Short mmCIF file of C-alpha atoms and ligand atoms in Angstrom, two decimals:
data_model
loop_
_atom_site.label_atom_id
_atom_site.label_comp_id
_atom_site.label_asym_id
_atom_site.label_seq_id
_atom_site.Cartn_x
_atom_site.Cartn_y
_atom_site.Cartn_z
CA MET A 221 28.29 8.32 17.38
CA THR A 222 31.29 7.07 19.44
CA THR A 223 31.06 3.37 18.47
CA SER A 224 31.04 2.17 14.96
CA SER A 225 28.33 -0.15 13.94
CA SER A 226 31.21 -2.65 12.79
CA GLU A 227 32.31 -2.79 16.49
CA ARG A 228 28.77 -3.39 17.72
CA GLY A 229 27.99 -5.86 15.21
CA VAL A 230 31.29 -7.96 15.70
CA SER A 231 30.37 -7.66 19.56
CA LEU A 232 27.13 -9.44 19.01
CA GLY A 233 28.74 -11.98 16.60
CA MET A 234 27.28 -10.53 13.39
CA PRO A 235 29.36 -9.89 10.36
CA GLU A 236 29.66 -6.47 9.26
CA LEU A 237 28.00 -5.67 5.91
CA PRO A 238 30.53 -4.56 3.35
CA ALA A 239 29.47 -1.01 2.33
CA PRO A 240 31.14 1.79 0.56
CA ALA A 241 31.28 4.93 2.40
CA TYR A 242 29.25 8.16 1.21
CA PRO A 243 31.54 10.93 -0.20
CA ASP A 244 32.66 13.42 2.70
CA ASP A 245 30.15 16.10 1.37
CA VAL A 246 27.24 13.85 1.30
CA ARG A 247 27.87 12.32 4.68
CA GLU A 248 28.25 15.70 6.13
CA ARG A 249 24.88 16.85 4.57
CA LEU A 250 23.07 13.58 5.69
CA GLU A 251 24.42 13.98 9.15
CA ARG A 252 22.99 17.56 9.52
CA ASP A 253 19.71 16.34 8.18
CA ALA A 254 19.76 13.21 10.55
CA ARG A 255 20.68 15.50 13.53
CA GLU A 256 17.36 17.46 12.82
CA ILE A 257 15.52 14.32 12.54
CA ILE A 258 16.84 12.64 15.77
CA ALA A 259 15.93 15.95 17.74
CA ARG A 260 12.40 15.22 17.07
CA TYR A 261 12.36 12.11 19.36
CA PRO A 262 12.95 11.48 23.13
CA ASP A 263 14.95 8.23 21.99
CA SER A 264 17.23 8.66 19.10
CA ARG A 265 16.46 4.88 17.87
CA SER A 266 12.88 6.26 17.21
CA ALA A 267 14.21 8.06 14.52
CA LEU A 268 15.10 5.04 12.43
CA LEU A 269 12.07 5.00 10.09
CA PRO A 270 12.39 8.71 8.83
CA LEU A 271 16.22 8.12 8.58
CA LEU A 272 15.45 5.21 6.30
CA HIS A 273 13.51 7.32 4.14
CA LEU A 274 16.41 10.05 4.42
CA VAL A 275 18.90 7.85 3.08
CA GLN A 276 16.16 6.46 0.44
CA SER A 277 15.98 10.12 -0.64
CA GLU A 278 19.73 10.07 -1.36
CA GLU A 279 20.05 7.24 -3.74
CA GLY A 280 16.73 6.03 -4.50
CA HIS A 281 16.72 2.88 -2.45
CA VAL A 282 18.04 1.72 0.90
CA THR A 283 21.61 0.63 0.13
CA ARG A 284 24.05 -1.04 2.43
CA THR A 285 25.82 2.46 2.96
CA GLY A 286 22.48 3.99 3.74
CA MET A 287 21.76 1.28 6.34
CA ARG A 288 25.36 1.66 7.84
CA PHE A 289 24.96 5.36 7.99
CA CYS A 290 21.63 4.92 10.01
CA ALA A 291 23.41 2.45 12.49
CA ASP A 292 26.28 4.73 13.02
CA VAL A 293 24.19 7.91 13.53
CA LEU A 294 21.61 6.14 15.88
CA GLU A 295 24.26 3.81 17.66
CA LEU A 296 22.49 0.62 16.49
CA THR A 297 23.96 -2.53 14.79
CA THR A 298 23.64 -2.88 11.18
CA ALA A 299 21.61 -6.07 12.06
CA GLU A 300 19.05 -4.00 13.80
CA VAL A 301 18.70 -1.30 10.97
CA THR A 302 18.49 -4.29 8.33
CA ALA A 303 15.89 -6.06 10.13
CA VAL A 304 13.63 -2.85 9.99
CA ALA A 305 14.63 -1.95 6.47
CA THR A 306 13.65 -5.48 5.18
CA PHE A 307 10.20 -5.33 7.17
CA TYR A 308 8.60 -2.57 5.53
CA THR A 309 7.82 -2.47 1.86
CA MET A 310 8.14 1.24 1.62
CA TYR A 311 11.81 0.88 1.77
CA ARG A 312 13.32 -0.28 -1.63
CA ARG A 313 16.10 -2.72 -1.63
CA LYS A 314 17.19 -2.34 -5.23
CA PRO A 315 17.62 0.65 -7.79
CA SER A 316 14.47 1.52 -9.41
CA GLY A 317 12.53 4.25 -11.32
CA ASP A 318 11.70 7.72 -10.67
CA TYR A 319 8.02 6.79 -10.44
CA GLN A 320 6.76 3.83 -8.55
CA VAL A 321 3.51 2.83 -10.08
CA GLY A 322 1.59 0.54 -7.84
CA VAL A 323 -1.44 -1.06 -8.80
CA CYS A 324 -3.81 -2.28 -6.03
CA THR A 325 -4.53 -5.76 -6.69
CA ASN A 326 -6.41 -6.53 -3.34
CA THR A 327 -9.89 -7.94 -3.32
CA LEU A 328 -12.02 -5.01 -4.32
CA CYS A 329 -9.65 -3.33 -6.40
CA ALA A 330 -8.96 -6.56 -8.42
CA VAL A 331 -12.62 -7.46 -9.10
CA MET A 332 -13.10 -3.66 -10.11
CA GLY A 333 -10.44 -3.88 -12.61
CA GLY A 334 -7.05 -3.51 -10.92
CA ASP A 335 -6.16 -6.99 -12.04
CA ALA A 336 -6.84 -5.85 -15.81
CA ILE A 337 -4.82 -2.61 -15.22
CA PHE A 338 -1.78 -4.57 -13.93
CA ALA A 339 -1.94 -7.12 -16.73
CA GLU A 340 -2.03 -4.38 -19.42
CA LEU A 341 0.41 -2.23 -17.89
CA GLN A 342 2.73 -5.33 -17.76
CA GLU A 343 2.25 -5.66 -21.51
CA HIS A 344 2.51 -1.99 -22.23
CA LEU A 345 5.63 -1.27 -20.34
CA GLY A 346 7.37 -4.63 -21.13
CA VAL A 347 8.06 -5.22 -17.37
CA GLY A 348 6.92 -7.48 -14.62
CA ASN A 349 6.18 -6.87 -10.96
CA GLY A 350 9.03 -4.95 -9.28
CA GLU A 351 10.80 -4.30 -12.58
CA THR A 352 11.75 -0.88 -14.31
CA THR A 353 11.39 0.35 -17.67
CA ASP A 354 14.78 0.58 -19.56
CA ASP A 355 14.52 4.50 -19.43
CA GLY A 356 14.59 4.23 -15.63
CA LYS A 357 11.30 6.10 -15.32
CA VAL A 358 8.75 3.54 -14.17
CA THR A 359 8.66 0.77 -11.76
CA LEU A 360 5.62 -1.42 -11.77
CA GLU A 361 4.40 -3.29 -8.85
CA HIS A 362 1.58 -4.85 -7.12
CA ILE A 363 0.55 -2.97 -3.94
CA GLU A 364 -1.69 -3.84 -0.97
CA CYS A 365 -4.87 -2.21 -0.04
CA ASN A 366 -4.25 1.47 0.57
CA ALA A 367 -7.48 2.10 2.50
CA ALA A 368 -8.93 3.92 -0.77
CA CYS A 369 -11.16 1.08 -1.71
CA ASP A 370 -14.06 3.40 -2.25
CA PHE A 371 -12.34 4.78 -5.35
CA ALA A 372 -11.22 1.27 -6.66
CA PRO A 373 -9.56 0.50 -8.84
CA VAL A 374 -6.86 2.61 -7.32
CA VAL A 375 -3.25 3.21 -8.66
CA MET A 376 -0.68 5.01 -6.67
CA VAL A 377 2.30 6.71 -7.98
CA ASN A 378 4.89 7.67 -5.37
CA TRP A 379 2.12 7.24 -2.84
CA GLU A 380 -0.03 9.68 -4.63
CA PHE A 381 -3.69 8.43 -5.42
CA PHE A 382 -5.02 8.03 -8.91
CA ASP A 383 -8.51 6.92 -8.35
CA ASN A 384 -11.07 4.95 -10.50
CA GLN A 385 -8.60 3.85 -12.95
CA THR A 386 -8.95 2.08 -16.05
CA PRO A 387 -6.47 0.22 -18.15
CA ALA A 388 -6.65 2.95 -20.80
CA SER A 389 -6.23 5.87 -18.23
CA ALA A 390 -3.53 4.01 -16.40
CA LYS A 391 -1.40 3.40 -19.73
CA ARG A 392 -2.11 7.11 -20.66
CA MET A 393 -0.66 8.08 -17.26
CA VAL A 394 2.63 6.08 -17.60
CA ASP A 395 3.14 7.23 -21.06
CA ASP A 396 3.02 10.94 -19.86
CA LEU A 397 5.34 10.04 -16.89
CA ARG A 398 7.99 8.51 -19.26
CA ALA A 399 7.62 11.53 -21.72
CA GLY A 400 7.95 14.12 -19.05
CA ARG A 401 4.37 15.35 -19.45
CA PRO A 402 2.69 16.77 -16.40
CA VAL A 403 0.69 14.37 -14.33
CA GLU A 404 -1.70 15.22 -11.58
CA PRO A 405 -2.84 12.93 -8.84
CA THR A 406 -6.41 12.61 -8.11
CA ARG A 407 -6.21 14.29 -4.98
CA GLY A 408 -3.47 15.38 -2.52
CA ALA A 409 -0.08 17.11 -3.20
CA PRO A 410 1.40 17.40 -6.89
CA LEU A 411 3.36 14.26 -7.94
CA CYS A 412 7.07 14.46 -7.46
CA THR A 413 9.85 12.01 -8.04
CA PHE A 414 10.34 9.00 -5.67
CA LYS A 415 13.50 10.50 -4.13
CA GLU A 416 11.60 13.92 -3.43
CA THR A 417 8.83 11.78 -1.92
CA ALA A 418 11.07 10.25 0.43
CA ARG A 419 12.75 13.33 1.71
CA ILE A 420 9.11 14.54 2.54
CA LEU A 421 8.52 11.26 4.35
CA ALA A 422 11.60 11.86 6.25
CA GLY A 423 9.84 14.71 7.80
CA PHE A 424 11.10 17.60 5.82
CA PRO A 425 8.39 20.22 4.48
CA ASP A 426 7.41 20.02 1.10
CA GLU A 427 8.37 23.26 -0.38
CA ARG A 428 7.18 23.05 -3.65
CA PRO A 429 4.89 26.04 -4.63
CA GLY A 430 1.35 25.13 -4.23
CA ALA A 431 1.97 21.63 -2.65
CA VAL A 432 0.21 22.59 0.60
CA GLU A 433 -2.78 24.29 -0.88
CA ALA A 434 -3.25 21.27 -3.32
CA SER A 435 -3.51 18.88 -0.61
CA GLY A 436 -7.29 18.10 -0.39
CA GLY A 437 -9.91 15.57 0.82
CA ALA A 438 -10.98 12.37 -0.89
CA GLY A 439 -13.93 13.74 -2.55
CA PRO A 440 -17.50 12.23 -2.36
CA ALA A 441 -18.02 8.63 -1.24
CA SER A 442 -19.27 6.29 -4.12
CA LEU A 443 -20.80 3.79 -1.80
CA VAL A 444 -20.30 1.16 -4.37
CA GLY A 445 -19.63 -1.49 -1.93
CA LEU A 446 -22.93 -0.65 -0.14
CA ARG A 447 -24.73 -1.00 -3.47
CA LEU A 448 -23.12 -4.13 -4.19
CA ALA A 449 -23.93 -5.70 -0.68
CA ARG A 450 -27.64 -4.93 -1.59
CA GLY A 451 -27.54 -6.55 -4.71
CA GLU A 452 -27.86 -3.50 -6.68
CA THR A 453 -25.88 -2.97 -10.07
CA ALA A 454 -22.69 -1.26 -9.59
CA PRO A 455 -22.59 2.23 -11.31
CA ALA A 456 -20.86 2.70 -14.47
CA ARG A 457 -17.22 3.38 -14.08
CA VAL A 458 -16.12 7.01 -14.02
CA VAL A 459 -13.90 8.76 -16.42
CA HIS A 460 -10.20 9.36 -15.76
CA PRO A 461 -9.85 12.20 -13.26
CA ARG A 462 -7.79 14.16 -15.57
CA ASP A 463 -10.54 14.14 -18.02
CA GLY A 464 -13.35 15.47 -15.77
CA ALA A 465 -15.04 15.01 -12.40
CA PRO A 466 -16.44 11.51 -11.54
CA GLN A 467 -19.79 10.86 -13.17
CA ASP A 468 -21.17 8.19 -11.24
CA ARG A 469 -22.28 9.93 -7.92
CA ASP A 470 -26.06 9.30 -8.47
CA VAL A 471 -25.76 7.65 -5.24
CA HIS A 472 -28.95 6.69 -3.25
CA GLU A 473 -28.55 7.86 0.32
CA PRO A 474 -29.56 5.28 2.76
CA SER A 475 -32.14 6.29 5.55
CA PRO A 476 -30.98 5.45 9.05
CA SER A 477 -33.05 2.26 9.05
CA GLU A 478 -31.30 1.15 5.91
CA HIS A 479 -27.70 1.27 7.31
CA LEU A 480 -25.84 -2.22 7.19
CA SER A 481 -22.63 -1.28 9.03
CA SER A 482 -22.43 -1.94 12.78
CA HIS A 483 -20.87 1.49 12.77
CA ASP A 484 -24.09 3.31 11.40
CA ALA A 485 -26.74 2.20 13.93
CA PRO A 486 -27.05 0.16 17.08
CA GLN A 487 -27.43 -3.54 16.57
CA ASP A 488 -29.11 -6.06 18.53
CA THR A 489 -26.77 -8.21 20.53
CA SER A 490 -27.21 -11.32 22.46
CA ALA A 491 -28.41 -10.97 26.17
CA SER A 492 -25.72 -11.26 28.79
CA ASP A 493 -25.39 -14.26 30.73
CA PRO A 494 -27.64 -13.62 33.63
CA ALA A 495 -25.35 -15.51 36.02
CA HIS A 496 -22.38 -13.40 35.00
CA PRO A 497 -23.85 -9.92 33.87
CA ALA A 498 -20.20 -8.39 33.94
CA GLY A 499 -18.47 -11.61 32.68
CA PRO A 500 -16.34 -14.11 34.47
CA THR A 501 -14.27 -13.02 37.24
CA ALA A 502 -10.52 -13.16 37.40
CA GLU A 503 -10.49 -16.29 39.69
CA GLU A 504 -13.27 -18.03 37.28
CA GLY A 505 -11.08 -17.31 34.16
CA GLU A 506 -7.92 -18.92 35.76
S1 LIG B 1239 -8.58 -2.96 -2.21
FE1 LIG B 1239 -7.55 -1.35 -3.30
S2 LIG B 1239 -7.46 0.46 -1.98
FE2 LIG B 1239 -8.52 -1.18 -0.71
#
């Protein structure tokens, strides 16, 4: 922490970002947290991702002040920090709501209702993609696949899962969030604000009562994709998770001979070239 990011940025011919400093007490607290994070890594620069979450937990988004702080404590240039902060979508670059409501509109969720959910939420909340409601509570956005396709359509609030959503359940959920009524994710830890989530992602323990106990698995698989691949009719949509358990789990379990995935059973493959049973040699490949 001996050389300022300003000095290093200038030495590389890069202009320094104008950024107000944190108040002394905030800077002192963040430095204490940063030292704890940096100590987890053999190379301090490896701590950049959690440090960006840390500064995001302070202000709700990654500000220039936050990036300058990361650069200072890691002895990086602000250009290096900016390059990382602008690459990952989990780092926000502008102020937004307490609850980031992300609607998955990737292929499977989209066809299962994600597009309809997003369209109805836009109208219901009166905001577009990446915009925040006037009360500062909800930021709506498209999100990419979160590997929960089996529970499509999926909505994530501050990265907690809300599975098997419908336009009606999603609208009810954002209404509850805005009104301060309790909202429970389908699985995982209890919901918290975006700033609190950012601090947990920085690597600090979730100390809320019951948070660890509440973290659970994904529940039974629907195998909807498998059924669709077979030309079977998709099951009816499930009810909203807070209204009861999923209702469409009368799933036919395929026998081993019926598995379609190459991960489920060995598949026949073409025979090796008898002239090159082990593939081309290094010389042949050159
Ligand atoms: S497509 Fe939505 S979670 Fe994968």
